[in-house]
PDB file of C-alpha atoms and ligand atoms in Angstrom:
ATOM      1  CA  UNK A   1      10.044  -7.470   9.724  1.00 94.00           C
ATOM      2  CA  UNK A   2       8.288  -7.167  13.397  1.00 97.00           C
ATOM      3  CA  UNK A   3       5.224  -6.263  13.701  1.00 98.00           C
ATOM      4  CA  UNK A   4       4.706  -2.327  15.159  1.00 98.00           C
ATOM      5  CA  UNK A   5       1.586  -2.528  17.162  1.00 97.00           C
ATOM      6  CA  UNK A   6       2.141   1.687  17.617  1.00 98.00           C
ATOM      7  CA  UNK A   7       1.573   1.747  13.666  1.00 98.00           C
ATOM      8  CA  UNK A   8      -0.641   4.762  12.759  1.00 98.00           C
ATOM      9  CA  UNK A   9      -3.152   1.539  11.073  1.00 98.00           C
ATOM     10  CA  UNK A  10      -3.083  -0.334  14.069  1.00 98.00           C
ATOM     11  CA  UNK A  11      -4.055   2.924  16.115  1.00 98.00           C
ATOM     12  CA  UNK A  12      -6.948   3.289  13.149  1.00 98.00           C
ATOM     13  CA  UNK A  13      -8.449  -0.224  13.798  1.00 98.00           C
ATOM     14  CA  UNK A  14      -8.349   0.223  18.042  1.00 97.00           C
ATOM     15  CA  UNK A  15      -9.902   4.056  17.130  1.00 97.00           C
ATOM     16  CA  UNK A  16      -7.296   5.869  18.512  1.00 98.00           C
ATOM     17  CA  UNK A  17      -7.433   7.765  15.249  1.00 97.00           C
ATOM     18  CA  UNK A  18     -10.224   8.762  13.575  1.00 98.00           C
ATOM     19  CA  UNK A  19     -10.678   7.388   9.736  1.00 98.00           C
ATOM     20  CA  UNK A  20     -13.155   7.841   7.186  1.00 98.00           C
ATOM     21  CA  UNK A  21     -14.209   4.184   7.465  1.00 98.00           C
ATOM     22  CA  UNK A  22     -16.375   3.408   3.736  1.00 98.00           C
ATOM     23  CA  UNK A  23     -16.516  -0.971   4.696  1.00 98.00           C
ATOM     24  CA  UNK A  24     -16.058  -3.083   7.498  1.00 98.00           C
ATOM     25  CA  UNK A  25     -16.470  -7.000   8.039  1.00 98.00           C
ATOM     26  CA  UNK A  26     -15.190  -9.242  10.587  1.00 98.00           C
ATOM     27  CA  UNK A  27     -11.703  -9.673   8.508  1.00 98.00           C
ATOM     28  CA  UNK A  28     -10.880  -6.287   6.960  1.00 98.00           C
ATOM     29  CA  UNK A  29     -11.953  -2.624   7.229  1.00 98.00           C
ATOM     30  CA  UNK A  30     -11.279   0.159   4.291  1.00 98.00           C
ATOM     31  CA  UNK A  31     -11.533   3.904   4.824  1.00 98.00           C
ATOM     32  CA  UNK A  32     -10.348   6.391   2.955  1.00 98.00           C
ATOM     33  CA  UNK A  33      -6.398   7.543   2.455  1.00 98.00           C
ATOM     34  CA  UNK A  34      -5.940  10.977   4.323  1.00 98.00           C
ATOM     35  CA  UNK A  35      -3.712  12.261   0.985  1.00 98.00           C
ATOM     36  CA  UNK A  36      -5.573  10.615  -1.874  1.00 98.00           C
ATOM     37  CA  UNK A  37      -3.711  10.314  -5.211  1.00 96.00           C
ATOM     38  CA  UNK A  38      -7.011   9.599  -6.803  1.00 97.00           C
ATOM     39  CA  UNK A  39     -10.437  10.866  -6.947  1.00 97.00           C
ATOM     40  CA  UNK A  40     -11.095   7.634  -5.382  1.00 98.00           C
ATOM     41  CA  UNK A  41      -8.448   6.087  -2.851  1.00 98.00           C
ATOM     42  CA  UNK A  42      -9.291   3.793  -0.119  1.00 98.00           C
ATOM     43  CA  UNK A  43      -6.825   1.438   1.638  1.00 98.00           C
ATOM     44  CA  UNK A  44      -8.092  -1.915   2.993  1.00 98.00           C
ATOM     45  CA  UNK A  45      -6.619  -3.360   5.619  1.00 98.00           C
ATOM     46  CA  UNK A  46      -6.995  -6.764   7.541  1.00 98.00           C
ATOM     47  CA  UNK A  47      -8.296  -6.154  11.437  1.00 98.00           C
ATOM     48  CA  UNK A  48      -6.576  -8.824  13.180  1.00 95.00           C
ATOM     49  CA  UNK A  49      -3.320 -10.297  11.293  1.00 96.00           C
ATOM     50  CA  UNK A  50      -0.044  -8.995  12.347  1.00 97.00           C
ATOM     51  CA  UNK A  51       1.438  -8.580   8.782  1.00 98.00           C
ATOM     52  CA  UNK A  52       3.678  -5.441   8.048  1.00 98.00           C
ATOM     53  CA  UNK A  53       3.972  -6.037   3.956  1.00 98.00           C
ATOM     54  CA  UNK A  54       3.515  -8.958   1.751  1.00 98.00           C
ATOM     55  CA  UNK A  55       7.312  -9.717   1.374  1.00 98.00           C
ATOM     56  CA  UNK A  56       6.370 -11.495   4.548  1.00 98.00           C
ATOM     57  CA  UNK A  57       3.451 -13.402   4.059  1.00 98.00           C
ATOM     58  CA  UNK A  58       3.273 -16.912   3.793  1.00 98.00           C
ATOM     59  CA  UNK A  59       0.649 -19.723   3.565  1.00 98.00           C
ATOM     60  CA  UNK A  60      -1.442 -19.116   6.731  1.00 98.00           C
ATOM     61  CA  UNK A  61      -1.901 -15.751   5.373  1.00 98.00           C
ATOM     62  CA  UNK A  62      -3.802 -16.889   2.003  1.00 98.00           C
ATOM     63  CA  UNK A  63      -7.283 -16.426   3.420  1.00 98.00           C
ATOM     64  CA  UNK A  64      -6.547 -12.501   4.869  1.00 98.00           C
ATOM     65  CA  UNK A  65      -5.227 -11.260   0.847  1.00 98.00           C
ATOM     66  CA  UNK A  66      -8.053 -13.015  -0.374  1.00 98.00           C
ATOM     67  CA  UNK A  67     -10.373 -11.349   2.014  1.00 98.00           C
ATOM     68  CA  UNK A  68      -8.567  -7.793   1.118  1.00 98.00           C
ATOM     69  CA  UNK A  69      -8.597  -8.508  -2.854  1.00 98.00           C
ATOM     70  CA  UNK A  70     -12.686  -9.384  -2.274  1.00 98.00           C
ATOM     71  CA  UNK A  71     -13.449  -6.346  -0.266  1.00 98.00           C
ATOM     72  CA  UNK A  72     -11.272  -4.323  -2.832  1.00 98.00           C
ATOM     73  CA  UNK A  73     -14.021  -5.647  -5.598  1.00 98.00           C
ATOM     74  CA  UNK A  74     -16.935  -5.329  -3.086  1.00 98.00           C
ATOM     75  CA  UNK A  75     -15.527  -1.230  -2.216  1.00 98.00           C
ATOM     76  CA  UNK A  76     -15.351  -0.847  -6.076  1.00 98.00           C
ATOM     77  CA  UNK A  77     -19.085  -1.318  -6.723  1.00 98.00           C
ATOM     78  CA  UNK A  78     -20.104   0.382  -3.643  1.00 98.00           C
ATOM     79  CA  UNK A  79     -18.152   3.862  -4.758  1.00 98.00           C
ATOM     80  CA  UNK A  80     -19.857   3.016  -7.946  1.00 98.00           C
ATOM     81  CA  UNK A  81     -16.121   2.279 -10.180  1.00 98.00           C
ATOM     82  CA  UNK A  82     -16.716   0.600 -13.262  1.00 94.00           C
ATOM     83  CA  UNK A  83     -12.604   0.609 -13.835  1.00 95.00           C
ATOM     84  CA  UNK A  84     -10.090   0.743 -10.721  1.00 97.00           C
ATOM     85  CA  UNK A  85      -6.532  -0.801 -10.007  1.00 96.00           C
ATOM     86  CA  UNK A  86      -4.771  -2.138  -7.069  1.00 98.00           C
ATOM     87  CA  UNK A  87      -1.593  -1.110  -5.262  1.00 98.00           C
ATOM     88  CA  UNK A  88       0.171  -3.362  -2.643  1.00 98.00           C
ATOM     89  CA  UNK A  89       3.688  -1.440  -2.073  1.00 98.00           C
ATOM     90  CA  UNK A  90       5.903  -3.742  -0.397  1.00 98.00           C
ATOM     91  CA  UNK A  91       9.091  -2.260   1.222  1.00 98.00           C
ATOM     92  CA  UNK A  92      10.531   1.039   1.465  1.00 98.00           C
ATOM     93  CA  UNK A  93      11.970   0.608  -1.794  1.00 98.00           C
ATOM     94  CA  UNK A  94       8.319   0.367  -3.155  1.00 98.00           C
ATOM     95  CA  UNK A  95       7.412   3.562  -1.526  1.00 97.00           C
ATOM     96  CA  UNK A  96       5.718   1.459   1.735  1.00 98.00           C
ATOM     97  CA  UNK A  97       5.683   4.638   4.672  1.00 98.00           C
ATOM     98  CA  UNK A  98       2.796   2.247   6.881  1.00 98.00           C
ATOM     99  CA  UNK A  99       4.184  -1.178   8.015  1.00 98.00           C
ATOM    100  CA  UNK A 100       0.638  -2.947   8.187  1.00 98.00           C
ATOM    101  CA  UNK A 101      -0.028  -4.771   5.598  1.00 98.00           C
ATOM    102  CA  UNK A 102      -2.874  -2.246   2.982  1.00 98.00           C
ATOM    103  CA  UNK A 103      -3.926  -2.662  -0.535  1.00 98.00           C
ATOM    104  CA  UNK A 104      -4.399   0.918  -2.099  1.00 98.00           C
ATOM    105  CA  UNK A 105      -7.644   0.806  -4.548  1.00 98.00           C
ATOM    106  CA  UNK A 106      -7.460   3.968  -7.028  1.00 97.00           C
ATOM    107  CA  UNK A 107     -10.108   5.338  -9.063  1.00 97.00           C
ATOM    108  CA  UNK A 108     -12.342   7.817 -10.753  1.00 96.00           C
ATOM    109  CA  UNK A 109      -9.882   8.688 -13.116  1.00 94.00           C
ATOM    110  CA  UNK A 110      -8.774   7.173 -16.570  1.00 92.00           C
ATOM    111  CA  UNK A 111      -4.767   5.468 -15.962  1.00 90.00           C
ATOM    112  CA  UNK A 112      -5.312   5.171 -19.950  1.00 86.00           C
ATOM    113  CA  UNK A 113      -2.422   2.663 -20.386  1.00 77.00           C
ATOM    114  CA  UNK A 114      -0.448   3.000 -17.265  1.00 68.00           C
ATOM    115  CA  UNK A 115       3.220   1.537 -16.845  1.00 67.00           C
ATOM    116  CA  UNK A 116       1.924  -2.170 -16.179  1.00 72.00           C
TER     117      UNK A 116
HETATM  118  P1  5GP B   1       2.114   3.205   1.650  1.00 73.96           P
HETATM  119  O1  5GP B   1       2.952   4.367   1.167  1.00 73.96           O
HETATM  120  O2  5GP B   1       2.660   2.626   2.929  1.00 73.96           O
HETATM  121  O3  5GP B   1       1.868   2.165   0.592  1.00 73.96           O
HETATM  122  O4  5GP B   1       0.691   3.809   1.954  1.00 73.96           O
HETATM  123  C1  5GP B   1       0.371   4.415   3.164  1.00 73.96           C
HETATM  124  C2  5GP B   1      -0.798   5.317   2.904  1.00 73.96           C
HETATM  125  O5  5GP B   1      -1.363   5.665   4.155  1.00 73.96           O
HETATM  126  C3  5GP B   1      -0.437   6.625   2.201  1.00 73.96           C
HETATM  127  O6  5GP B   1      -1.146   6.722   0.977  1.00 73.96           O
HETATM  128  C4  5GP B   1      -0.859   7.701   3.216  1.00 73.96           C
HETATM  129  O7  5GP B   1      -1.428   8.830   2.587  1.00 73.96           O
HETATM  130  C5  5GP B   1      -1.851   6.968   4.087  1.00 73.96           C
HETATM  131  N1  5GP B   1      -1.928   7.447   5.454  1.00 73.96           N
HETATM  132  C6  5GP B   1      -0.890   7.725   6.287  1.00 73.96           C
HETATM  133  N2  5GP B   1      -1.337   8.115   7.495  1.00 73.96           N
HETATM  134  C7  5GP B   1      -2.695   8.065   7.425  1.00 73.96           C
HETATM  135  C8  5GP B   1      -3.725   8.365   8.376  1.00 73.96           C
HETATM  136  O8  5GP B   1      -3.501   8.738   9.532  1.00 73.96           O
HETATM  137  N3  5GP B   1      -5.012   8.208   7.953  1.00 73.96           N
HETATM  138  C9  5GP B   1      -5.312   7.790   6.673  1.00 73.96           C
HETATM  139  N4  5GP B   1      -6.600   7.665   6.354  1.00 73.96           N
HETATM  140  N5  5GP B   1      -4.361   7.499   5.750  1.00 73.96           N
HETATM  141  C10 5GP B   1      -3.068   7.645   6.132  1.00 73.96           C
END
């Protein structure tokens, strides 16, 4: 897929649109999801690549979702989760609305078993 640069998370990194930003480095930034589904739910998001989901990633882009998955673990401790789980939707099939590439990280809550 192309690459939107008028994406609403695109618009959120420039500050065209205010966020509740929780962590920032020089490779991702997480704030918190306007419509949480958790009592905890933050998206991270990489500042610079041009990646709409990861059905399109490829090598180069190794480092960035290694740099999201870290900052994930890094948000976790800081909002003080001792549990939490990861969501990367990927497609509109997977319920993906934003076309920049975001991992969801959900907690505060028990997901007991969960379906995976
Ligand atoms: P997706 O469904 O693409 O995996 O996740 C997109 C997420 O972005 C949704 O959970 C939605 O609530 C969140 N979202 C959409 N627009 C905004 C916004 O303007 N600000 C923030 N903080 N979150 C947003």
């Amino acid at each position: 897929m192309k690459y939107d640069n008028e994406n609403i998370f695109a618009k959120i990194i420039r500050g065209e649109i205010p966020s509740d930003i929780v962590y920032e480095d020089e490779n991702v930034m997480a704030f918190r999801d306007i419509s949480p589904q958790a009592p905890v739910h933050i998206l991270i998001i990489p500042k610079t690549a041009e990646i709409c989901m990861l059905g399109d990633c490829e090598e180069k882009d190794v480092q960035i979702l290694g740099w999201m998955n870290l900052a994930a673990a890094k948000v976790a401790k800081q909002e003080g989760l001792k549990s939490f789980r990861t969501v990367m939707n990927s497609g509109a099939g997977a319920g993906q609305t934003v076309y920049h590439i975001h991992l969801h990280l959900l907690g505060g809550v028990d997901f007991g078993e969960g379906i995976v």
